[in-house]
Amino acid sequence: MVFVSPGVKFDLDMIKKYDTPAPRYTSYPPATQLTEGFSATDYQSAIAASNQRNSPLSLYFHIPFCQSSCYFCGCNTVISNNKNIAKPYLEHLVKEIKHTANLIDADRKVLQVHWGGGTPNYLEPQQVQFLWQSITSHFQIDPQAEISIEINPRYVDQEYIFFLRDIGFNRISFGIQDFNPQVQVAVNRIQPEEMLFNVMSWIKAAEFDSVNVDLIYGLPHQSLQTFRETVKKTVALDPDRIVVFNFAYVPWLKPAQKNIPVEALPEPQEKLEILKMTIEELTNSQYLFIGMDHFAKPNDELAIAQRNCTLQRNFQGYTTHAGTELLGFGATSISMLHDTYVQNHKHLKEYYQAVASDTLPVSKGIKLTTDDILRRDVIMCIMSNFYLHKPEIEQKYNINFDEYFAQELEALKPLKTDGLVNLSSEYIQVTEIGRLLVRNVAVVFDIYHHVQDKQFSRTI
């Protein structure tokens, strides 16, 4: 059974065959390779080397707090109704910003800023202002920078939305997950349809440059018909981007998921039917399939970047700023420099202790090898553009591609036989059938991956 749509084909039999665990490749090596042997001193040295490259910057700020637990969530969060908990966090966050900024050359421009969580709109307006002023006083934000924030639509009003736009945010994202009330109750995320449409109307009135919404398929009580209604209502909202995540039921990793009625989860076959329908509905509604789980309007920056082969991935997913180096701030955030990845302490106690002692709050990290950087380029080309031009890699790294990756090219032959990739002397191209299984293509070049590794979600 093959479903055809612009840019992607849906082959149920092939998807079943290749539905195995694999990294999402928001980085390579994956974050699972970061080790605790990496120190704050190592990170400081990496920043010094980064200054020599003088690359533009992308900044990420993690706000971990949520007022209630969403049972599907896989993020690192702190659940509390006591808003006072945010005050010491912001004080430490600002101190970390100042400490790190003192290590960064002042002339390096920031092209991208993102606030994630958690729930960034957990913060009161004056707290948002406090953090924003710290950022702008310590970094040089480009006038054309992308400045984005994630919000929980249950905790905003029109005034808050306009405040965010006025302060400088020009992109915004919020989670829908599912419009169905029964599903919302089961995952402890009740947000009526009228609320979601109101929030979108405020966002459009405030003239944000781009709006992203998230859906999740595979949640309890979902069916093909109920999720079709969710997709149609989402299209009616008219966002610029739509991300459709596959729910990974991993209660041994995320204890909150134990509250989910497992008997109400859709069967694997129905999940595939839901995904098939979603792709059909969205592509028929003029959204382009960007990759993995992202859809965008043809005039959206993601779609344009993919057409220009400048799309890239980082810990926030797809990004249009391939040349930037990412600095992460706050508990659990991850920084991605050219040859170094670093993660901050996850728990507030350890994070506070490190910041208070004027130490970069490094929990773990990794220094990339030349082979890591080479493989990252290969994997990111495949993941972002579904295409790799071998001569470009050969020239950049002074290798013979077919010799260096002889084992990997041999491993790709069964995927070629199954129609997932086309191989030639000059390129590797993911086919329309292979686009949904692009992680299966990329994983061939991953020397860290072990088959059936349960720490990763399944590819579909």
PDB file of C-alpha atoms in Angstrom, residues 173-357:
ATOM      1  CA  SER A 173       5.259  28.220  19.188  1.00  0.00           C
ATOM      2  CA  PHE A 174       2.568  26.444  21.168  1.00  0.00           C
ATOM      3  CA  GLY A 175       1.421  22.898  21.715  1.00  0.00           C
ATOM      4  CA  ILE A 176      -1.991  21.688  20.655  1.00  0.00           C
ATOM      5  CA  GLN A 177      -1.266  17.929  20.815  1.00  0.00           C
ATOM      6  CA  ASP A 178      -4.932  17.069  20.150  1.00  0.00           C
ATOM      7  CA  PHE A 179      -8.225  18.987  20.019  1.00  0.00           C
ATOM      8  CA  ASN A 180     -10.227  16.028  21.316  1.00  0.00           C
ATOM      9  CA  PRO A 181     -11.486  16.604  24.922  1.00  0.00           C
ATOM     10  CA  GLN A 182     -11.200  12.915  25.873  1.00  0.00           C
ATOM     11  CA  VAL A 183      -7.573  12.801  24.778  1.00  0.00           C
ATOM     12  CA  GLN A 184      -6.837  16.052  26.606  1.00  0.00           C
ATOM     13  CA  VAL A 185      -8.240  14.685  29.866  1.00  0.00           C
ATOM     14  CA  ALA A 186      -6.200  11.487  29.515  1.00  0.00           C
ATOM     15  CA  VAL A 187      -2.920  13.407  29.151  1.00  0.00           C
ATOM     16  CA  ASN A 188      -3.809  16.135  31.715  1.00  0.00           C
ATOM     17  CA  ARG A 189      -3.724  18.969  29.178  1.00  0.00           C
ATOM     18  CA  ILE A 190      -7.209  20.468  28.915  1.00  0.00           C
ATOM     19  CA  GLN A 191      -7.366  23.392  26.490  1.00  0.00           C
ATOM     20  CA  PRO A 192     -10.731  23.994  24.782  1.00  0.00           C
ATOM     21  CA  GLU A 193     -10.923  24.635  21.063  1.00  0.00           C
ATOM     22  CA  GLU A 194     -12.160  28.188  21.594  1.00  0.00           C
ATOM     23  CA  MET A 195      -9.075  28.937  23.705  1.00  0.00           C
ATOM     24  CA  LEU A 196      -6.699  27.742  20.997  1.00  0.00           C
ATOM     25  CA  PHE A 197      -8.419  29.779  18.293  1.00  0.00           C
ATOM     26  CA  ASN A 198      -8.406  32.843  20.553  1.00  0.00           C
ATOM     27  CA  VAL A 199      -4.674  32.508  21.207  1.00  0.00           C
ATOM     28  CA  MET A 200      -3.980  32.185  17.481  1.00  0.00           C
ATOM     29  CA  SER A 201      -6.104  35.245  16.735  1.00  0.00           C
ATOM     30  CA  TRP A 202      -4.094  37.281  19.265  1.00  0.00           C
ATOM     31  CA  ILE A 203      -0.814  36.050  17.764  1.00  0.00           C
ATOM     32  CA  LYS A 204      -1.912  37.032  14.268  1.00  0.00           C
ATOM     33  CA  ALA A 205      -3.172  40.408  15.500  1.00  0.00           C
ATOM     34  CA  ALA A 206       0.216  41.000  17.141  1.00  0.00           C
ATOM     35  CA  GLU A 207       1.846  40.255  13.749  1.00  0.00           C
ATOM     36  CA  PHE A 208       4.383  37.623  14.714  1.00  0.00           C
ATOM     37  CA  ASP A 209       6.517  36.677  11.718  1.00  0.00           C
ATOM     38  CA  SER A 210       5.969  32.928  12.170  1.00  0.00           C
ATOM     39  CA  VAL A 211       3.737  30.638  14.226  1.00  0.00           C
ATOM     40  CA  ASN A 212       4.501  26.974  14.930  1.00  0.00           C
ATOM     41  CA  VAL A 213       2.105  24.468  16.505  1.00  0.00           C
ATOM     42  CA  ASP A 214       2.766  20.949  17.769  1.00  0.00           C
ATOM     43  CA  LEU A 215       0.592  17.862  17.416  1.00  0.00           C
ATOM     44  CA  ILE A 216       1.214  14.393  18.860  1.00  0.00           C
ATOM     45  CA  TYR A 217      -0.110  11.145  17.406  1.00  0.00           C
ATOM     46  CA  GLY A 218      -0.246   7.919  19.404  1.00  0.00           C
ATOM     47  CA  LEU A 219      -1.888   9.406  22.514  1.00  0.00           C
ATOM     48  CA  PRO A 220      -4.610   7.553  24.472  1.00  0.00           C
ATOM     49  CA  HIS A 221      -8.122   7.481  22.936  1.00  0.00           C
ATOM     50  CA  GLN A 222      -6.912   8.749  19.585  1.00  0.00           C
ATOM     51  CA  SER A 223      -8.410   7.163  16.485  1.00  0.00           C
ATOM     52  CA  LEU A 224      -8.063   7.788  12.782  1.00  0.00           C
ATOM     53  CA  GLN A 225     -11.307   9.773  12.718  1.00  0.00           C
ATOM     54  CA  THR A 226     -10.718  11.856  15.859  1.00  0.00           C
ATOM     55  CA  PHE A 227      -7.206  12.821  14.799  1.00  0.00           C
ATOM     56  CA  ARG A 228      -8.446  13.699  11.312  1.00  0.00           C
ATOM     57  CA  GLU A 229     -10.684  16.256  13.014  1.00  0.00           C
ATOM     58  CA  THR A 230      -7.685  17.567  14.966  1.00  0.00           C
ATOM     59  CA  VAL A 231      -5.643  17.945  11.780  1.00  0.00           C
ATOM     60  CA  LYS A 232      -8.472  19.761   9.973  1.00  0.00           C
ATOM     61  CA  LYS A 233      -8.903  22.163  12.897  1.00  0.00           C
ATOM     62  CA  THR A 234      -5.147  22.730  12.978  1.00  0.00           C
ATOM     63  CA  VAL A 235      -5.145  23.621   9.279  1.00  0.00           C
ATOM     64  CA  ALA A 236      -8.029  26.026   9.995  1.00  0.00           C
ATOM     65  CA  LEU A 237      -5.784  27.755  12.567  1.00  0.00           C
ATOM     66  CA  ASP A 238      -3.447  28.505   9.654  1.00  0.00           C
ATOM     67  CA  PRO A 239      -0.010  28.217  11.378  1.00  0.00           C
ATOM     68  CA  ASP A 240       3.154  28.675   9.334  1.00  0.00           C
ATOM     69  CA  ARG A 241       4.685  25.445  10.622  1.00  0.00           C
ATOM     70  CA  ILE A 242       3.246  22.246  12.044  1.00  0.00           C
ATOM     71  CA  VAL A 243       5.246  19.612  13.882  1.00  0.00           C
ATOM     72  CA  VAL A 244       3.641  16.178  14.250  1.00  0.00           C
ATOM     73  CA  PHE A 245       5.436  14.161  16.916  1.00  0.00           C
ATOM     74  CA  ASN A 246       5.181  10.424  17.439  1.00  0.00           C
ATOM     75  CA  PHE A 247       4.326   9.762  21.083  1.00  0.00           C
ATOM     76  CA  ALA A 248       6.967   7.539  22.635  1.00  0.00           C
ATOM     77  CA  TYR A 249       5.548   5.637  25.621  1.00  0.00           C
ATOM     78  CA  VAL A 250       8.599   5.277  27.883  1.00  0.00           C
ATOM     79  CA  PRO A 251       7.332   5.300  31.497  1.00  0.00           C
ATOM     80  CA  TRP A 252      10.632   3.814  32.700  1.00  0.00           C
ATOM     81  CA  LEU A 253      12.287   7.074  31.556  1.00  0.00           C
ATOM     82  CA  LYS A 254       9.407   9.516  32.159  1.00  0.00           C
ATOM     83  CA  PRO A 255       7.461   8.465  35.295  1.00  0.00           C
ATOM     84  CA  ALA A 256       4.581  10.892  34.585  1.00  0.00           C
ATOM     85  CA  GLN A 257       3.622   8.639  31.675  1.00  0.00           C
ATOM     86  CA  LYS A 258       2.560   5.986  34.214  1.00  0.00           C
ATOM     87  CA  ASN A 259      -0.632   8.066  34.601  1.00  0.00           C
ATOM     88  CA  ILE A 260      -1.565   7.342  30.997  1.00  0.00           C
ATOM     89  CA  PRO A 261      -4.115   4.515  30.514  1.00  0.00           C
ATOM     90  CA  VAL A 262      -1.970   2.155  28.449  1.00  0.00           C
ATOM     91  CA  GLU A 263      -5.000   0.161  27.293  1.00  0.00           C
ATOM     92  CA  ALA A 264      -6.306   3.314  25.572  1.00  0.00           C
ATOM     93  CA  LEU A 265      -3.204   3.791  23.409  1.00  0.00           C
ATOM     94  CA  PRO A 266      -3.865   3.185  19.700  1.00  0.00           C
ATOM     95  CA  GLU A 267      -2.499  -0.021  18.227  1.00  0.00           C
ATOM     96  CA  PRO A 268       0.617   0.246  16.032  1.00  0.00           C
ATOM     97  CA  GLN A 269      -1.413  -0.327  12.863  1.00  0.00           C
ATOM     98  CA  GLU A 270      -3.786   2.519  13.722  1.00  0.00           C
ATOM     99  CA  LYS A 271      -0.844   4.801  14.553  1.00  0.00           C
ATOM    100  CA  LEU A 272       0.476   4.214  11.052  1.00  0.00           C
ATOM    101  CA  GLU A 273      -2.938   4.928   9.567  1.00  0.00           C
ATOM    102  CA  ILE A 274      -3.094   8.144  11.596  1.00  0.00           C
ATOM    103  CA  LEU A 275       0.329   9.203  10.329  1.00  0.00           C
ATOM    104  CA  LYS A 276      -0.625   8.374   6.740  1.00  0.00           C
ATOM    105  CA  MET A 277      -3.810  10.416   7.022  1.00  0.00           C
ATOM    106  CA  THR A 278      -1.959  13.340   8.637  1.00  0.00           C
ATOM    107  CA  ILE A 279       0.590  13.529   5.830  1.00  0.00           C
ATOM    108  CA  GLU A 280      -2.195  13.377   3.245  1.00  0.00           C
ATOM    109  CA  GLU A 281      -4.281  16.097   4.908  1.00  0.00           C
ATOM    110  CA  LEU A 282      -1.357  18.463   5.454  1.00  0.00           C
ATOM    111  CA  THR A 283       0.231  18.083   2.027  1.00  0.00           C
ATOM    112  CA  ASN A 284      -3.184  18.461   0.387  1.00  0.00           C
ATOM    113  CA  SER A 285      -3.526  21.681   2.398  1.00  0.00           C
ATOM    114  CA  GLN A 286      -0.362  23.094   0.776  1.00  0.00           C
ATOM    115  CA  TYR A 287       2.033  22.310   3.620  1.00  0.00           C
ATOM    116  CA  LEU A 288       5.383  20.942   2.482  1.00  0.00           C
ATOM    117  CA  PHE A 289       6.965  17.957   4.223  1.00  0.00           C
ATOM    118  CA  ILE A 290      10.269  19.358   5.487  1.00  0.00           C
ATOM    119  CA  GLY A 291      11.543  16.200   7.127  1.00  0.00           C
ATOM    120  CA  MET A 292      10.839  13.667   9.857  1.00  0.00           C
ATOM    121  CA  ASP A 293       7.876  15.358  11.514  1.00  0.00           C
ATOM    122  CA  HIS A 294       7.966  18.974  10.252  1.00  0.00           C
ATOM    123  CA  PHE A 295       5.616  20.628   7.785  1.00  0.00           C
ATOM    124  CA  ALA A 296       5.783  24.236   6.576  1.00  0.00           C
ATOM    125  CA  LYS A 297       4.116  26.567   4.130  1.00  0.00           C
ATOM    126  CA  PRO A 298       6.053  26.970   0.861  1.00  0.00           C
ATOM    127  CA  ASN A 299       7.023  30.559   1.731  1.00  0.00           C
ATOM    128  CA  ASP A 300       8.219  29.686   5.242  1.00  0.00           C
ATOM    129  CA  GLU A 301      11.928  30.077   5.980  1.00  0.00           C
ATOM    130  CA  LEU A 302      12.304  26.332   6.645  1.00  0.00           C
ATOM    131  CA  ALA A 303      10.943  25.477   3.212  1.00  0.00           C
ATOM    132  CA  ILE A 304      13.105  28.117   1.559  1.00  0.00           C
ATOM    133  CA  ALA A 305      16.224  26.892   3.403  1.00  0.00           C
ATOM    134  CA  GLN A 306      15.558  23.324   2.342  1.00  0.00           C
ATOM    135  CA  ARG A 307      15.206  24.385  -1.302  1.00  0.00           C
ATOM    136  CA  ASN A 308      18.530  26.218  -0.974  1.00  0.00           C
ATOM    137  CA  CYS A 309      20.173  23.261   0.819  1.00  0.00           C
ATOM    138  CA  THR A 310      20.996  25.463   3.828  1.00  0.00           C
ATOM    139  CA  LEU A 311      18.726  23.686   6.313  1.00  0.00           C
ATOM    140  CA  GLN A 312      20.414  22.261   9.403  1.00  0.00           C
ATOM    141  CA  ARG A 313      19.502  20.639  12.702  1.00  0.00           C
ATOM    142  CA  ASN A 314      20.332  21.457  16.314  1.00  0.00           C
ATOM    143  CA  PHE A 315      18.816  20.674  19.710  1.00  0.00           C
ATOM    144  CA  GLN A 316      15.743  22.759  18.845  1.00  0.00           C
ATOM    145  CA  GLY A 317      15.138  20.722  15.661  1.00  0.00           C
ATOM    146  CA  TYR A 318      15.408  22.164  12.148  1.00  0.00           C
ATOM    147  CA  THR A 319      17.077  25.558  11.857  1.00  0.00           C
ATOM    148  CA  THR A 320      17.778  27.967   9.022  1.00  0.00           C
ATOM    149  CA  HIS A 321      21.043  29.169  10.592  1.00  0.00           C
ATOM    150  CA  ALA A 322      23.534  26.446   9.738  1.00  0.00           C
ATOM    151  CA  GLY A 323      26.625  28.553  10.406  1.00  0.00           C
ATOM    152  CA  THR A 324      25.842  29.564  13.979  1.00  0.00           C
ATOM    153  CA  GLU A 325      27.248  28.142  17.187  1.00  0.00           C
ATOM    154  CA  LEU A 326      24.671  27.490  19.902  1.00  0.00           C
ATOM    155  CA  LEU A 327      25.095  28.635  23.504  1.00  0.00           C
ATOM    156  CA  GLY A 328      22.621  27.161  25.984  1.00  0.00           C
ATOM    157  CA  PHE A 329      21.742  28.804  29.299  1.00  0.00           C
ATOM    158  CA  GLY A 330      19.839  27.503  32.291  1.00  0.00           C
ATOM    159  CA  ALA A 331      19.427  24.097  33.905  1.00  0.00           C
ATOM    160  CA  THR A 332      19.706  21.130  31.501  1.00  0.00           C
ATOM    161  CA  SER A 333      20.413  23.317  28.433  1.00  0.00           C
ATOM    162  CA  ILE A 334      22.907  22.151  25.816  1.00  0.00           C
ATOM    163  CA  SER A 335      25.529  24.207  23.976  1.00  0.00           C
ATOM    164  CA  MET A 336      26.807  23.190  20.549  1.00  0.00           C
ATOM    165  CA  LEU A 337      30.099  24.694  19.429  1.00  0.00           C
ATOM    166  CA  HIS A 338      31.846  23.536  16.275  1.00  0.00           C
ATOM    167  CA  ASP A 339      33.768  20.721  17.951  1.00  0.00           C
ATOM    168  CA  THR A 340      32.309  20.670  21.469  1.00  0.00           C
ATOM    169  CA  TYR A 341      28.918  19.885  23.022  1.00  0.00           C
ATOM    170  CA  VAL A 342      28.189  20.769  26.647  1.00  0.00           C
ATOM    171  CA  GLN A 343      25.185  20.176  28.885  1.00  0.00           C
ATOM    172  CA  ASN A 344      24.405  22.111  32.065  1.00  0.00           C
ATOM    173  CA  HIS A 345      23.384  20.469  35.328  1.00  0.00           C
ATOM    174  CA  LYS A 346      19.816  19.148  35.176  1.00  0.00           C
ATOM    175  CA  HIS A 347      18.870  19.604  38.811  1.00  0.00           C
ATOM    176  CA  LEU A 348      18.394  23.073  40.243  1.00  0.00           C
ATOM    177  CA  LYS A 349      20.490  22.402  43.346  1.00  0.00           C
ATOM    178  CA  GLU A 350      23.623  21.506  41.366  1.00  0.00           C
ATOM    179  CA  TYR A 351      22.962  24.264  38.826  1.00  0.00           C
ATOM    180  CA  TYR A 352      22.620  26.893  41.573  1.00  0.00           C
ATOM    181  CA  GLN A 353      25.758  25.695  43.365  1.00  0.00           C
ATOM    182  CA  ALA A 354      27.894  25.923  40.248  1.00  0.00           C
ATOM    183  CA  VAL A 355      26.629  29.354  39.215  1.00  0.00           C
ATOM    184  CA  ALA A 356      26.946  30.724  42.767  1.00  0.00           C
ATOM    185  CA  SER A 357      30.602  29.654  42.832  1.00  0.00           C
TER     186      SER A 357
END
